[in-house]
CSV table of C-alpha atoms and ligand atoms in Angstrom, one decimal:
chain,number,residue,atom,x,y,z
Z,1,UNK,CA,0.0,0.0,0.0
Z,2,UNK,CA,1.2,3.5,-0.8
Z,3,UNK,CA,2.1,5.8,2.0
Z,4,UNK,CA,-0.7,8.1,3.3
Z,5,UNK,CA,0.3,11.8,3.5
Z,6,UNK,CA,-1.9,13.7,6.0
Z,7,UNK,CA,-3.1,17.2,6.3
Z,8,UNK,CA,-1.5,19.5,8.9
Z,9,UNK,CA,-4.1,21.3,11.0
Z,10,UNK,CA,-3.7,23.1,14.3
Z,11,UNK,CA,-0.2,21.6,14.6
Z,12,UNK,CA,-1.4,18.0,14.2
Z,13,UNK,CA,-1.2,15.5,11.3
Z,14,UNK,CA,-4.7,14.4,10.5
Z,15,UNK,CA,-6.1,11.9,7.9
Z,16,UNK,CA,-8.6,13.4,5.5
Z,17,UNK,CA,-12.2,12.4,4.9
Z,18,UNK,CA,-10.9,10.5,1.8
Z,19,UNK,CA,-7.5,10.3,0.0
Z,20,UNK,CA,-6.4,10.7,-3.6
Z,21,UNK,CA,-3.6,8.9,-5.5
Z,22,UNK,CA,-0.7,11.0,-6.8
Z,23,UNK,CA,0.7,9.4,-9.9
Z,24,UNK,CA,3.9,10.0,-11.9
Z,25,UNK,CA,3.0,11.3,-15.3
Z,26,UNK,CA,6.3,9.9,-16.7
Z,27,UNK,CA,5.3,6.4,-15.5
Z,28,UNK,CA,1.7,5.9,-14.6
Z,29,UNK,CA,2.4,2.6,-12.8
Z,30,UNK,CA,4.5,4.6,-10.3
Z,31,UNK,CA,2.3,5.9,-7.3
Z,32,UNK,CA,4.0,8.8,-5.5
Z,33,UNK,CA,1.6,8.4,-2.6
Z,34,UNK,CA,-1.9,8.8,-1.3
Z,35,UNK,CA,-2.7,12.3,-0.2
Z,36,UNK,CA,-5.4,13.2,2.3
Z,37,UNK,CA,-8.5,15.0,1.0
Z,38,UNK,CA,-10.1,17.3,3.5
Z,39,UNK,CA,-13.8,17.7,3.6
Z,40,UNK,CA,-15.6,21.0,4.4
Z,41,UNK,CA,-15.5,20.4,8.1
Z,42,UNK,CA,-11.7,19.8,8.1
Z,43,UNK,CA,-11.2,22.9,6.0
Z,44,UNK,CA,-13.2,24.9,8.5
Z,45,UNK,CA,-11.1,23.5,11.4
Z,46,UNK,CA,-8.0,24.6,9.6
Z,47,UNK,CA,-9.4,28.1,9.2
Z,48,UNK,CA,-10.4,28.2,12.8
Z,49,UNK,CA,-6.9,27.1,13.9
Z,50,UNK,CA,-5.4,29.8,11.8
Z,51,UNK,CA,-7.7,32.4,13.3
Z,52,UNK,CA,-6.8,31.3,16.9
Z,53,UNK,CA,-3.1,31.5,16.1
Z,54,UNK,CA,-3.3,35.0,14.5
Z,55,UNK,CA,-3.2,37.3,17.5
Z,56,UNK,CA,-0.1,35.9,19.1
Z,57,UNK,CA,1.8,35.3,15.8
Z,58,UNK,CA,1.0,38.8,14.4
Z,59,UNK,CA,2.3,40.6,17.4
Z,60,UNK,CA,5.1,38.2,18.4
Z,61,UNK,CA,8.8,38.4,18.0
Z,62,UNK,CA,10.0,39.3,14.5
Z,63,UNK,CA,13.3,37.7,15.2
Z,64,UNK,CA,11.5,34.4,15.8
Z,65,UNK,CA,9.7,34.7,12.6
Z,66,UNK,CA,12.8,35.5,10.7
Z,67,UNK,CA,14.6,32.6,12.3
Z,68,UNK,CA,11.9,30.2,11.3
Z,69,UNK,CA,11.8,31.3,7.7
Z,70,UNK,CA,15.5,31.2,7.5
Z,71,UNK,CA,15.6,27.7,8.8
Z,72,UNK,CA,12.9,26.5,6.3
Z,73,UNK,CA,14.8,28.1,3.4
Z,74,UNK,CA,18.1,26.5,4.5
Z,75,UNK,CA,16.5,23.0,4.8
Z,76,UNK,CA,14.8,23.3,1.4
Z,77,UNK,CA,18.2,24.3,-0.2
Z,78,UNK,CA,20.0,21.5,1.6
Z,79,UNK,CA,17.5,19.0,0.3
Z,80,UNK,CA,17.0,20.5,-3.2
Z,81,UNK,CA,18.0,17.3,-5.0
Z,82,UNK,CA,15.6,15.2,-3.1
Z,83,UNK,CA,12.7,17.7,-3.3
Z,84,UNK,CA,13.5,18.4,-7.0
Z,85,UNK,CA,13.3,14.7,-7.6
Z,86,UNK,CA,9.9,14.5,-5.9
Z,87,UNK,CA,8.8,17.5,-8.0
Z,88,UNK,CA,9.8,15.9,-11.3
Z,89,UNK,CA,8.3,12.6,-10.2
Z,90,UNK,CA,4.9,14.1,-9.4
Z,91,UNK,CA,4.7,16.9,-12.0
Z,92,UNK,CA,6.8,15.7,-14.9
Z,93,UNK,CA,9.2,18.6,-15.4
Z,94,UNK,CA,12.8,17.4,-15.9
Z,95,UNK,CA,15.1,16.8,-13.0
Z,96,UNK,CA,17.3,19.9,-13.7
Z,97,UNK,CA,14.0,21.9,-13.8
Z,98,UNK,CA,12.7,20.3,-10.7
Z,99,UNK,CA,15.9,20.8,-8.7
Z,100,UNK,CA,16.1,24.4,-10.0
Z,101,UNK,CA,12.6,25.0,-8.8
Z,102,UNK,CA,13.3,23.5,-5.4
Z,103,UNK,CA,16.3,25.8,-5.0
Z,104,UNK,CA,14.1,28.7,-6.0
Z,105,UNK,CA,11.7,27.8,-3.2
Z,106,UNK,CA,14.5,27.8,-0.7
Z,107,UNK,CA,15.8,31.2,-1.9
Z,108,UNK,CA,12.3,32.6,-1.5
Z,109,UNK,CA,12.1,31.6,2.1
Z,110,UNK,CA,15.5,33.1,2.7
Z,111,UNK,CA,14.5,36.3,1.0
Z,112,UNK,CA,11.4,36.7,3.1
Z,113,UNK,CA,13.4,35.8,6.3
Z,114,UNK,CA,15.3,39.0,5.6
Z,115,UNK,CA,12.2,41.0,4.8
Z,116,UNK,CA,10.8,40.3,8.2
Z,117,UNK,CA,13.4,42.6,9.8
Z,118,UNK,CA,13.5,45.1,7.0
Z,119,UNK,CA,9.9,46.1,7.3
Z,120,UNK,CA,9.7,49.8,7.8
Z,121,UNK,CA,7.0,52.6,7.8
Z,122,UNK,CA,7.1,56.3,7.3
Z,123,UNK,CA,6.9,59.2,9.6
Z,124,UNK,CA,5.7,62.3,7.9
Z,125,UNK,CA,4.8,65.8,9.0
Z,126,UNK,CA,1.1,66.6,9.5
Z,127,UNK,CA,-0.5,69.6,7.9
Z,128,UNK,CA,-1.7,70.4,11.4
Z,129,UNK,CA,1.1,71.8,13.7
Z,130,UNK,CA,1.7,69.6,16.7
Z,131,UNK,CA,0.5,66.4,15.1
Z,132,UNK,CA,2.7,63.5,14.0
Z,133,UNK,CA,1.7,61.1,11.2
Z,134,UNK,CA,3.0,57.5,11.0
Z,135,UNK,CA,2.2,55.2,8.1
Z,136,UNK,CA,2.8,51.5,8.9
Z,137,UNK,CA,1.9,48.1,7.5
Z,138,UNK,CA,0.0,45.5,9.5
Z,139,UNK,CA,-0.8,41.8,8.7
Z,140,UNK,CA,-4.3,41.0,7.4
Z,141,UNK,CA,-5.3,37.9,9.3
Z,142,UNK,CA,-6.0,34.4,7.9
Z,143,UNK,CA,-4.8,34.0,4.3
Z,144,UNK,CA,-6.2,31.3,2.0
Z,145,UNK,CA,-3.6,30.1,-0.5
Z,146,UNK,CA,-4.7,28.1,-3.5
Z,147,UNK,CA,-1.8,26.9,-5.6
Z,148,UNK,CA,-1.4,25.1,-9.0
Z,149,UNK,CA,0.2,21.9,-10.1
Z,150,UNK,CA,2.7,23.4,-12.6
Z,151,UNK,CA,5.1,25.0,-10.0
Z,152,UNK,CA,4.3,22.7,-7.1
Z,153,UNK,CA,7.1,24.0,-4.8
Z,154,UNK,CA,7.9,27.5,-6.0
Z,155,UNK,CA,4.4,28.9,-6.0
Z,156,UNK,CA,3.4,27.6,-2.5
Z,157,UNK,CA,6.8,29.0,-1.3
Z,158,UNK,CA,6.2,32.4,-2.9
Z,159,UNK,CA,2.8,32.7,-1.2
Z,160,UNK,CA,3.5,31.0,2.1
Z,161,UNK,CA,6.8,32.8,2.9
Z,162,UNK,CA,5.5,36.4,2.5
Z,163,UNK,CA,2.2,35.6,4.2
Z,164,UNK,CA,4.1,34.3,7.3
Z,165,UNK,CA,6.8,37.0,7.1
Z,166,UNK,CA,4.4,39.8,7.3
Z,167,UNK,CA,2.6,38.2,10.3
Z,168,UNK,CA,-0.4,36.5,8.8
Z,169,UNK,CA,-1.5,32.9,9.4
Z,170,UNK,CA,-2.2,30.5,6.6
Z,171,UNK,CA,-4.4,27.8,5.2
Z,172,UNK,CA,-2.8,26.4,2.1
Z,173,UNK,CA,-4.6,24.2,-0.4
Z,174,UNK,CA,-2.3,22.8,-3.1
Z,175,UNK,CA,-3.3,21.4,-6.4
Z,176,UNK,CA,-5.0,18.0,-6.3
Z,177,UNK,CA,-2.8,16.8,-9.1
Z,178,UNK,CA,0.6,17.4,-7.4
Z,179,UNK,CA,0.3,18.0,-3.7
Z,180,UNK,CA,3.5,16.3,-2.7
Z,181,UNK,CA,5.8,19.3,-2.7
Z,182,UNK,CA,3.5,21.4,-0.7
Z,183,UNK,CA,3.2,18.5,1.7
Z,184,UNK,CA,7.0,18.5,2.0
Z,185,UNK,CA,7.1,22.2,2.7
Z,186,UNK,CA,4.4,21.6,5.4
Z,187,UNK,CA,6.5,18.9,6.9
Z,188,UNK,CA,9.5,21.2,7.1
Z,189,UNK,CA,7.4,24.0,8.5
Z,190,UNK,CA,6.0,21.6,11.1
Z,191,UNK,CA,9.5,21.1,12.6
Z,192,UNK,CA,10.6,24.8,12.3
Z,193,UNK,CA,9.2,26.1,15.5
Z,194,UNK,CA,5.9,27.6,14.4
Z,195,UNK,CA,3.2,27.8,17.0
Z,196,UNK,CA,0.2,25.4,16.2
Z,197,UNK,CA,-2.3,26.9,13.7
Z,198,UNK,CA,0.1,29.5,12.2
Z,199,UNK,CA,0.4,27.3,9.1
Z,200,UNK,CA,-2.1,24.7,8.0
Z,201,UNK,CA,-2.1,22.4,5.0
Z,202,UNK,CA,-5.6,21.4,3.8
Z,203,UNK,CA,-5.2,19.2,0.7
Z,204,UNK,CA,-8.4,18.3,-1.2
Z,205,UNK,CA,-10.6,19.3,-4.0
Z,206,UNK,CA,-11.1,22.9,-5.2
Z,207,UNK,CA,-14.8,22.4,-5.1
Z,208,UNK,CA,-14.6,21.5,-1.4
Z,209,UNK,CA,-11.5,23.0,0.3
Z,210,UNK,CA,-11.1,25.9,-2.2
Z,211,UNK,CA,-14.8,26.8,-1.9
Z,212,UNK,CA,-14.5,26.7,1.9
Z,213,UNK,CA,-11.6,29.1,1.8
Z,214,UNK,CA,-13.3,31.4,-0.7
Z,215,UNK,CA,-16.6,31.6,1.2
Z,216,UNK,CA,-15.5,31.7,4.9
Z,217,UNK,CA,-15.8,35.1,6.5
Z,218,UNK,CA,-12.7,34.3,8.7
Z,219,UNK,CA,-10.5,34.1,5.6
Z,220,UNK,CA,-9.4,37.8,5.2
Z,221,UNK,CA,-7.6,37.4,1.9
Z,222,UNK,CA,-7.1,34.9,-0.9
Z,223,UNK,CA,-4.1,34.4,-3.2
Z,224,UNK,CA,-4.8,32.1,-6.1
Z,225,UNK,CA,-2.7,30.9,-9.1
Z,226,UNK,CA,-4.5,28.8,-11.7
Z,227,UNK,CA,-6.9,28.9,-14.6
Z,228,UNK,CA,-8.8,32.0,-15.8
Z,229,UNK,CA,-12.2,30.4,-15.2
Z,230,UNK,CA,-11.5,29.4,-11.6
Z,231,UNK,CA,-9.9,32.7,-10.9
Z,232,UNK,CA,-12.9,34.6,-12.2
Z,233,UNK,CA,-15.2,32.5,-10.0
Z,234,UNK,CA,-13.0,33.1,-6.9
Z,235,UNK,CA,-12.9,36.9,-7.6
Z,236,UNK,CA,-16.7,37.2,-7.8
Z,237,UNK,CA,-17.2,35.4,-4.5
Z,238,UNK,CA,-14.3,37.0,-2.7
Z,239,UNK,CA,-15.3,40.5,-3.8
Z,240,UNK,CA,-19.0,39.9,-2.8
Z,241,UNK,CA,-17.8,39.4,0.8
Z,242,UNK,CA,-15.1,42.2,0.6
Z,243,UNK,CA,-12.2,39.8,0.9
Z,244,UNK,CA,-8.9,40.9,-0.5
Z,245,UNK,CA,-7.9,38.9,-3.5
Z,246,UNK,CA,-4.8,38.3,-5.7
Z,247,UNK,CA,-5.1,36.2,-8.8
Z,248,UNK,CA,-2.5,34.9,-11.3
Z,249,UNK,CA,-4.1,33.2,-14.2
Z,250,UNK,CA,-3.4,32.6,-17.9
Z,251,UNK,CA,-1.2,34.0,-20.5
Z,252,UNK,CA,-0.9,33.9,-24.3
Z,253,UNK,CA,2.6,35.5,-24.2
Z,254,UNK,CA,4.1,36.9,-27.4
Z,255,UNK,CA,7.7,36.6,-28.4
Z,256,UNK,CA,8.6,39.1,-31.2
Z,257,UNK,CA,11.5,38.1,-33.3
Z,258,UNK,CA,12.9,41.0,-35.5
Z,259,UNK,CA,14.9,40.7,-38.7
Z,260,UNK,CA,18.0,42.1,-36.9
Z,261,UNK,CA,17.9,39.4,-34.2
Z,262,UNK,CA,20.8,37.0,-33.6
Z,263,UNK,CA,19.3,33.8,-35.0
Z,264,UNK,CA,20.8,31.4,-32.4
Z,265,UNK,CA,19.6,33.6,-29.6
Z,266,UNK,CA,16.1,33.8,-31.1
Z,267,UNK,CA,16.0,30.0,-31.4
Z,268,UNK,CA,17.2,29.4,-27.9
Z,269,UNK,CA,14.9,32.0,-26.4
Z,270,UNK,CA,11.9,30.7,-28.3
Z,271,UNK,CA,12.5,27.0,-27.6
Z,272,UNK,CA,13.2,27.5,-24.0
Z,273,UNK,CA,10.2,29.8,-23.5
Z,274,UNK,CA,7.7,27.8,-25.5
Z,275,UNK,CA,8.6,24.2,-24.8
Z,276,UNK,CA,10.6,23.7,-21.6
Z,277,UNK,CA,8.6,22.5,-18.6
Z,278,UNK,CA,6.5,21.0,-21.4
Z,279,UNK,CA,5.0,24.5,-22.2
Z,280,UNK,CA,3.0,24.2,-18.9
Z,281,UNK,CA,3.8,27.7,-17.7
Z,282,UNK,CA,1.5,30.7,-17.6
Z,283,UNK,CA,4.6,32.6,-18.8
Z,284,UNK,CA,5.3,30.3,-21.8
Z,285,UNK,CA,5.7,32.0,-25.2
Z,286,UNK,CA,2.9,30.5,-27.3
Z,287,UNK,CA,2.8,33.2,-30.0
Z,288,UNK,CA,6.0,33.7,-31.9
Z,289,UNK,CA,5.6,36.9,-33.9
Z,290,UNK,CA,8.3,37.0,-36.6
Z,291,UNK,CA,9.1,39.7,-39.1
Z,292,UNK,CA,9.3,38.8,-42.8
Z,293,UNK,CA,13.1,39.0,-43.4
Z,294,UNK,CA,14.0,36.3,-40.8
Z,295,UNK,CA,10.7,34.4,-40.8
Z,296,UNK,CA,11.6,31.4,-42.9
Z,297,UNK,CA,15.1,31.0,-41.5
Z,298,UNK,CA,13.7,31.2,-37.9
Z,299,UNK,CA,10.9,28.6,-38.6
Z,300,UNK,CA,13.5,26.2,-40.1
Z,301,UNK,CA,16.0,26.6,-37.3
Z,302,UNK,CA,13.3,26.2,-34.5
Z,303,UNK,CA,12.1,23.0,-36.2
Z,304,UNK,CA,15.7,21.7,-36.5
Z,305,UNK,CA,16.3,22.4,-32.8
Z,306,UNK,CA,13.1,20.7,-31.8
Z,307,UNK,CA,14.1,17.6,-33.7
Z,308,UNK,CA,17.2,17.3,-31.4
Z,309,UNK,CA,15.2,17.5,-28.1
Z,310,UNK,CA,14.7,14.3,-26.2
Z,311,UNK,CA,11.1,13.9,-24.9
Z,312,UNK,CA,11.2,11.2,-22.2
Z,313,UNK,CA,10.8,10.2,-18.6
Z,314,UNK,CA,11.4,13.4,-16.5
Z,315,UNK,CA,13.7,11.5,-14.2
Z,316,UNK,CA,16.2,10.3,-16.8
Z,317,UNK,CA,19.4,12.1,-17.4
Z,318,UNK,CA,19.4,13.7,-20.8
Z,319,UNK,CA,15.6,14.3,-21.0
Z,320,UNK,CA,14.9,17.8,-22.4
Z,321,UNK,CA,11.1,17.7,-22.2
Z,322,UNK,CA,9.1,15.6,-19.8
Z,323,UNK,CA,5.5,14.4,-20.2
Z,324,UNK,CA,2.3,16.4,-20.2
Z,325,UNK,CA,0.9,16.4,-16.6
Z,326,UNK,CA,-2.1,14.1,-17.1
Z,327,UNK,CA,-4.5,12.5,-19.5
Z,328,UNK,CA,-7.0,15.4,-19.5
Z,329,UNK,CA,-4.3,18.0,-20.2
Z,330,UNK,CA,-3.0,15.7,-23.0
Z,331,UNK,CA,-6.5,15.6,-24.5
Z,332,UNK,CA,-6.7,19.4,-24.4
Z,333,UNK,CA,-3.3,19.7,-26.2
Z,334,UNK,CA,-4.3,17.1,-28.9
Z,335,UNK,CA,-7.7,18.9,-29.3
Z,336,UNK,CA,-5.9,22.2,-30.0
Z,337,UNK,CA,-3.6,20.5,-32.5
Z,338,UNK,CA,-6.7,19.5,-34.5
Z,339,UNK,CA,-8.2,23.0,-34.0
Z,340,UNK,CA,-5.0,24.6,-35.4
Z,341,UNK,CA,-5.0,22.4,-38.4
Z,342,UNK,CA,-8.7,23.0,-39.0
Z,343,UNK,CA,-8.1,26.7,-38.8
Z,344,UNK,CA,-5.5,26.5,-41.6
Z,345,UNK,CA,-2.3,26.8,-39.7
Z,346,UNK,CA,0.6,24.6,-40.9
Z,347,UNK,CA,1.9,22.0,-38.5
Z,348,UNK,CA,5.6,22.3,-39.2
Z,349,UNK,CA,6.7,19.6,-36.7
Z,350,UNK,CA,5.7,17.6,-33.6
Z,351,UNK,CA,2.3,17.1,-32.0
Z,352,UNK,CA,2.7,13.3,-32.0
Z,353,UNK,CA,1.8,11.1,-29.1
Z,354,UNK,CA,5.1,9.2,-28.2
Z,355,UNK,CA,5.6,5.8,-26.6
Z,356,UNK,CA,8.6,5.5,-24.2
Z,357,UNK,CA,9.9,2.7,-22.0
Z,358,UNK,CA,7.6,3.8,-19.2
Z,359,UNK,CA,3.9,4.5,-19.9
Z,360,UNK,CA,3.4,8.3,-19.7
Z,361,UNK,CA,1.7,11.3,-21.4
Z,362,UNK,CA,4.4,12.0,-23.9
Z,363,UNK,CA,3.8,14.5,-26.7
Z,364,UNK,CA,6.4,15.8,-29.2
Z,365,UNK,CA,6.8,19.6,-29.2
Z,366,UNK,CA,4.5,21.1,-31.8
Z,367,UNK,CA,5.2,24.1,-34.0
Z,368,UNK,CA,2.6,25.8,-36.2
Z,369,UNK,CA,3.5,28.4,-38.8
Z,370,UNK,CA,1.2,30.5,-41.0
Z,371,UNK,CA,-1.0,31.2,-38.0
Z,372,UNK,CA,-3.2,34.2,-37.8
Z,373,UNK,CA,-3.7,36.1,-34.5
Z,374,UNK,CA,-7.5,35.6,-34.8
Z,375,UNK,CA,-7.1,31.8,-34.7
Z,376,UNK,CA,-8.1,30.0,-31.5
Z,377,UNK,CA,-4.6,28.6,-31.2
Z,378,UNK,CA,-3.3,32.2,-31.0
Z,379,UNK,CA,-6.0,33.5,-28.6
Z,380,UNK,CA,-6.7,30.7,-26.1
Z,381,UNK,CA,-4.2,29.4,-23.6
Z,382,UNK,CA,-3.3,25.8,-24.4
Z,383,UNK,CA,-0.8,25.1,-21.6
Z,384,UNK,CA,1.1,22.5,-23.4
Z,385,UNK,CA,4.2,22.1,-25.7
Z,386,UNK,CA,2.5,23.9,-28.6
Z,387,UNK,CA,3.5,27.3,-30.2
Z,388,UNK,CA,2.5,29.1,-33.3
Z,389,UNK,CA,4.4,31.4,-35.6
Z,390,UNK,CA,2.6,34.5,-36.8
Z,391,UNK,CA,4.2,36.5,-39.7
Z,392,UNK,CA,4.5,40.3,-39.3
Z,393,UNK,CA,5.6,42.7,-41.9
Z,394,UNK,CA,7.6,44.9,-39.6
Z,395,UNK,CA,8.2,45.9,-35.9
Z,396,UNK,CA,5.1,48.1,-35.7
Z,397,UNK,CA,2.8,45.3,-37.0
Z,398,UNK,CA,4.5,42.8,-34.7
Z,399,UNK,CA,3.9,45.1,-31.6
Z,400,UNK,CA,0.3,45.5,-32.6
Z,401,UNK,CA,-0.2,41.7,-32.8
Z,402,UNK,CA,1.7,41.2,-29.6
Z,403,UNK,CA,-0.7,43.5,-27.8
Z,404,UNK,CA,-3.8,42.1,-29.5
Z,405,UNK,CA,-4.8,39.6,-26.8
Z,406,UNK,CA,-6.9,39.4,-23.7
Z,407,UNK,CA,-3.9,38.5,-21.7
Z,408,UNK,CA,-0.9,40.5,-20.5
Z,409,UNK,CA,1.5,38.5,-18.4
Z,410,UNK,CA,4.9,38.4,-20.1
Z,411,UNK,CA,6.0,39.7,-23.5
Z,412,UNK,CA,9.4,39.2,-25.1
Z,413,UNK,CA,11.4,40.5,-28.0
Z,414,UNK,CA,14.6,39.3,-29.6
Z,415,UNK,CA,16.4,42.1,-31.3
Z,416,UNK,CA,19.9,43.8,-31.6
Z,417,UNK,CA,18.2,47.2,-32.0
Z,418,UNK,CA,18.3,49.4,-28.9
Z,419,UNK,CA,15.6,51.5,-30.5
Z,420,UNK,CA,13.1,48.7,-30.9
Z,421,UNK,CA,14.0,47.1,-27.5
Z,422,UNK,CA,13.5,50.4,-25.8
Z,423,UNK,CA,10.2,51.0,-27.6
Z,424,UNK,CA,9.0,47.5,-26.9
Z,425,UNK,CA,9.8,47.7,-23.1
Z,426,UNK,CA,7.6,50.9,-23.0
Z,427,UNK,CA,4.7,49.8,-25.2
Z,428,UNK,CA,4.2,46.0,-24.6
Z,429,UNK,CA,1.0,45.7,-22.6
Z,430,UNK,CA,2.3,43.1,-20.1
Z,431,UNK,CA,3.4,43.0,-16.5
Z,432,UNK,CA,6.8,41.6,-17.5
Z,433,UNK,CA,8.9,42.4,-20.6
Z,434,UNK,CA,11.8,40.4,-21.7
Z,435,UNK,CA,14.5,41.5,-24.1
Z,436,UNK,CA,16.6,38.7,-25.5
Z,437,UNK,CA,15.6,36.4,-22.7
Z,438,UNK,CA,12.7,33.9,-22.6
Z,439,UNK,CA,9.2,35.0,-21.5
Z,440,UNK,CA,9.3,32.2,-18.9
Z,441,UNK,CA,11.7,31.7,-16.0
Z,442,UNK,CA,11.7,34.7,-13.7
Z,443,UNK,CA,13.8,35.8,-10.8
Z,444,UNK,CA,12.5,35.2,-7.3
Z,445,UNK,CA,13.2,38.7,-5.7
Z,446,UNK,CA,11.4,41.1,-8.1
Z,447,UNK,CA,7.7,41.6,-8.8
Z,448,UNK,CA,5.8,38.9,-10.7
Z,449,UNK,CA,2.4,39.4,-12.3
Z,450,UNK,CA,0.5,40.8,-15.3
Z,451,UNK,CA,-2.2,42.9,-16.7
Z,452,UNK,CA,-5.6,42.5,-18.4
Z,453,UNK,CA,-7.0,39.0,-18.2
Z,454,UNK,CA,-3.8,37.5,-16.7
Z,455,UNK,CA,-3.7,38.9,-13.2
Z,456,UNK,CA,-5.8,40.7,-10.7
Z,457,UNK,CA,-4.7,42.5,-7.6
Z,458,UNK,CA,-1.2,43.4,-6.4
Z,459,UNK,CA,2.0,41.8,-7.6
Z,460,UNK,CA,3.6,38.7,-6.0
Z,461,UNK,CA,7.2,38.3,-5.0
Z,462,UNK,CA,10.0,40.6,-3.8
Z,463,UNK,CA,9.3,43.6,-1.7
Z,464,UNK,CA,6.1,44.2,-3.7
Z,465,UNK,CA,4.5,41.2,-2.0
Z,466,UNK,CA,3.9,43.5,1.0
Z,467,UNK,CA,1.2,45.2,-1.0
Z,468,UNK,CA,-1.0,42.2,-0.9
Z,469,UNK,CA,0.0,40.6,2.4
Z,470,UNK,CA,-0.4,43.7,4.5
Z,471,UNK,CA,-2.8,46.5,5.1
Z,472,UNK,CA,-1.7,50.1,5.6
Z,473,UNK,CA,-2.4,52.1,8.8
Z,474,UNK,CA,-2.1,55.8,9.1
Z,475,UNK,CA,-1.8,57.0,12.7
Z,476,UNK,CA,-2.1,60.6,13.9
Z,477,UNK,CA,-0.7,61.7,17.3
Z,478,UNK,CA,-0.9,65.0,19.0
Z,479,UNK,CA,1.7,65.4,21.7
E,1,LIG,C1,8.3,31.4,-14.3
E,1,LIG,O1,8.0,31.4,-15.5
E,1,LIG,O2,9.4,31.3,-13.9
E,1,LIG,O3,2.0,29.4,-13.2
E,1,LIG,C2,7.2,31.4,-13.3
E,1,LIG,C3,2.9,29.9,-13.8
E,1,LIG,C4,3.5,31.2,-13.3
E,1,LIG,C5,4.8,31.1,-12.8
E,1,LIG,C6,5.8,31.2,-13.9
E,1,LIG,N1,2.6,31.6,-12.2
E,1,LIG,O4,3.4,29.4,-14.8
């Protein structure tokens, strides 16, 4: 029998109402474990525990908070190979990607350990003589965190660490599909010296645990990363009860390639951004907008490069691209390949279901050319190893196409022209702009987030995380 991984509520490990099986997408015979599934009552108990823990935690020693976060970061970093292996096993990104992501999670905890003692306010003069004004930040209360399967350790880390650093208490609900890494963080937190109830892990279904967090009046704020449709539903309910909400959702990120680009750079930036992590990143470049003079050379070179990539078991040395995360995501990817062909785009390469030594959801990276920006493959987020090339006559047209989307997370350009790079940085309608680097793969210490349909609410990560995880107080004092 597979090991049962429990929920962590009020400082205790508790079995769920039921359990779900976490399978390896590279090898569906391999069961990572059984993970507890909370019911609504257990979710409520987690929220109540977080509420009880809040007064003492939010006013307690900041040195203690910093020490705990530092300890968690150090342990994650020391165990990055093991945690990265777990990540690759449960989610399917390659081992170097999994280990890199685990290291990133460790760095995030260390960053926020430092932020705890760097928090500062402002003291300003009042317009009334004899009065002092102070502006400070205070924690919010119980925060509900709902995290996705595609960054199963980094995203829990970048929500949990700032939530705790700024003095909040937490109920975290990781994705059903890949809860193992969040469980591992919970296990590390459980030994780090946190008072009971400060951090709670409530694994389970979105329709049960997610709903409970979204609707409970004791959950002051919600931070969610996931699909656009789920995000919209959360926003509507959260706003109806005046809860603070932060959403990170989809992308249809453009990468513009100009005639003056260095071709090898353009190919590397496009292939890395579009296909690594199996294209399962909201920051993936799924629209490659290429000007006429370099178009044919670029398409041929990307196709050549894709033919050299090894799609295989994520845990094998030498694998470039792991499997799709599960059967239903694979169905979606295959459906979009048919849609693209039906819309008249040309499938240059890939899009084939592959068999490997272990039974998994393998798909060869697919490249469409002759796509139009009105096609569904250019407008809807696919979330798989599928990208389309759209031809543009010049920079101005490329920029207009790049911005013609309901999303606005990350936008990239490959160019050697300072003029165009500068113009693009100013005029791309996205939260993040990349010049000669991939649209995906971001630093851990600077703001992350987008515009339009991609994001809602304040930015995540870095010092900007304080905007969401705290509330501002203005205090007036007359001597
Ligand atoms: C990255 O590209 O490094 O879900 C991070 C996602 C994003 C994170 C991307 N929230 O894909």
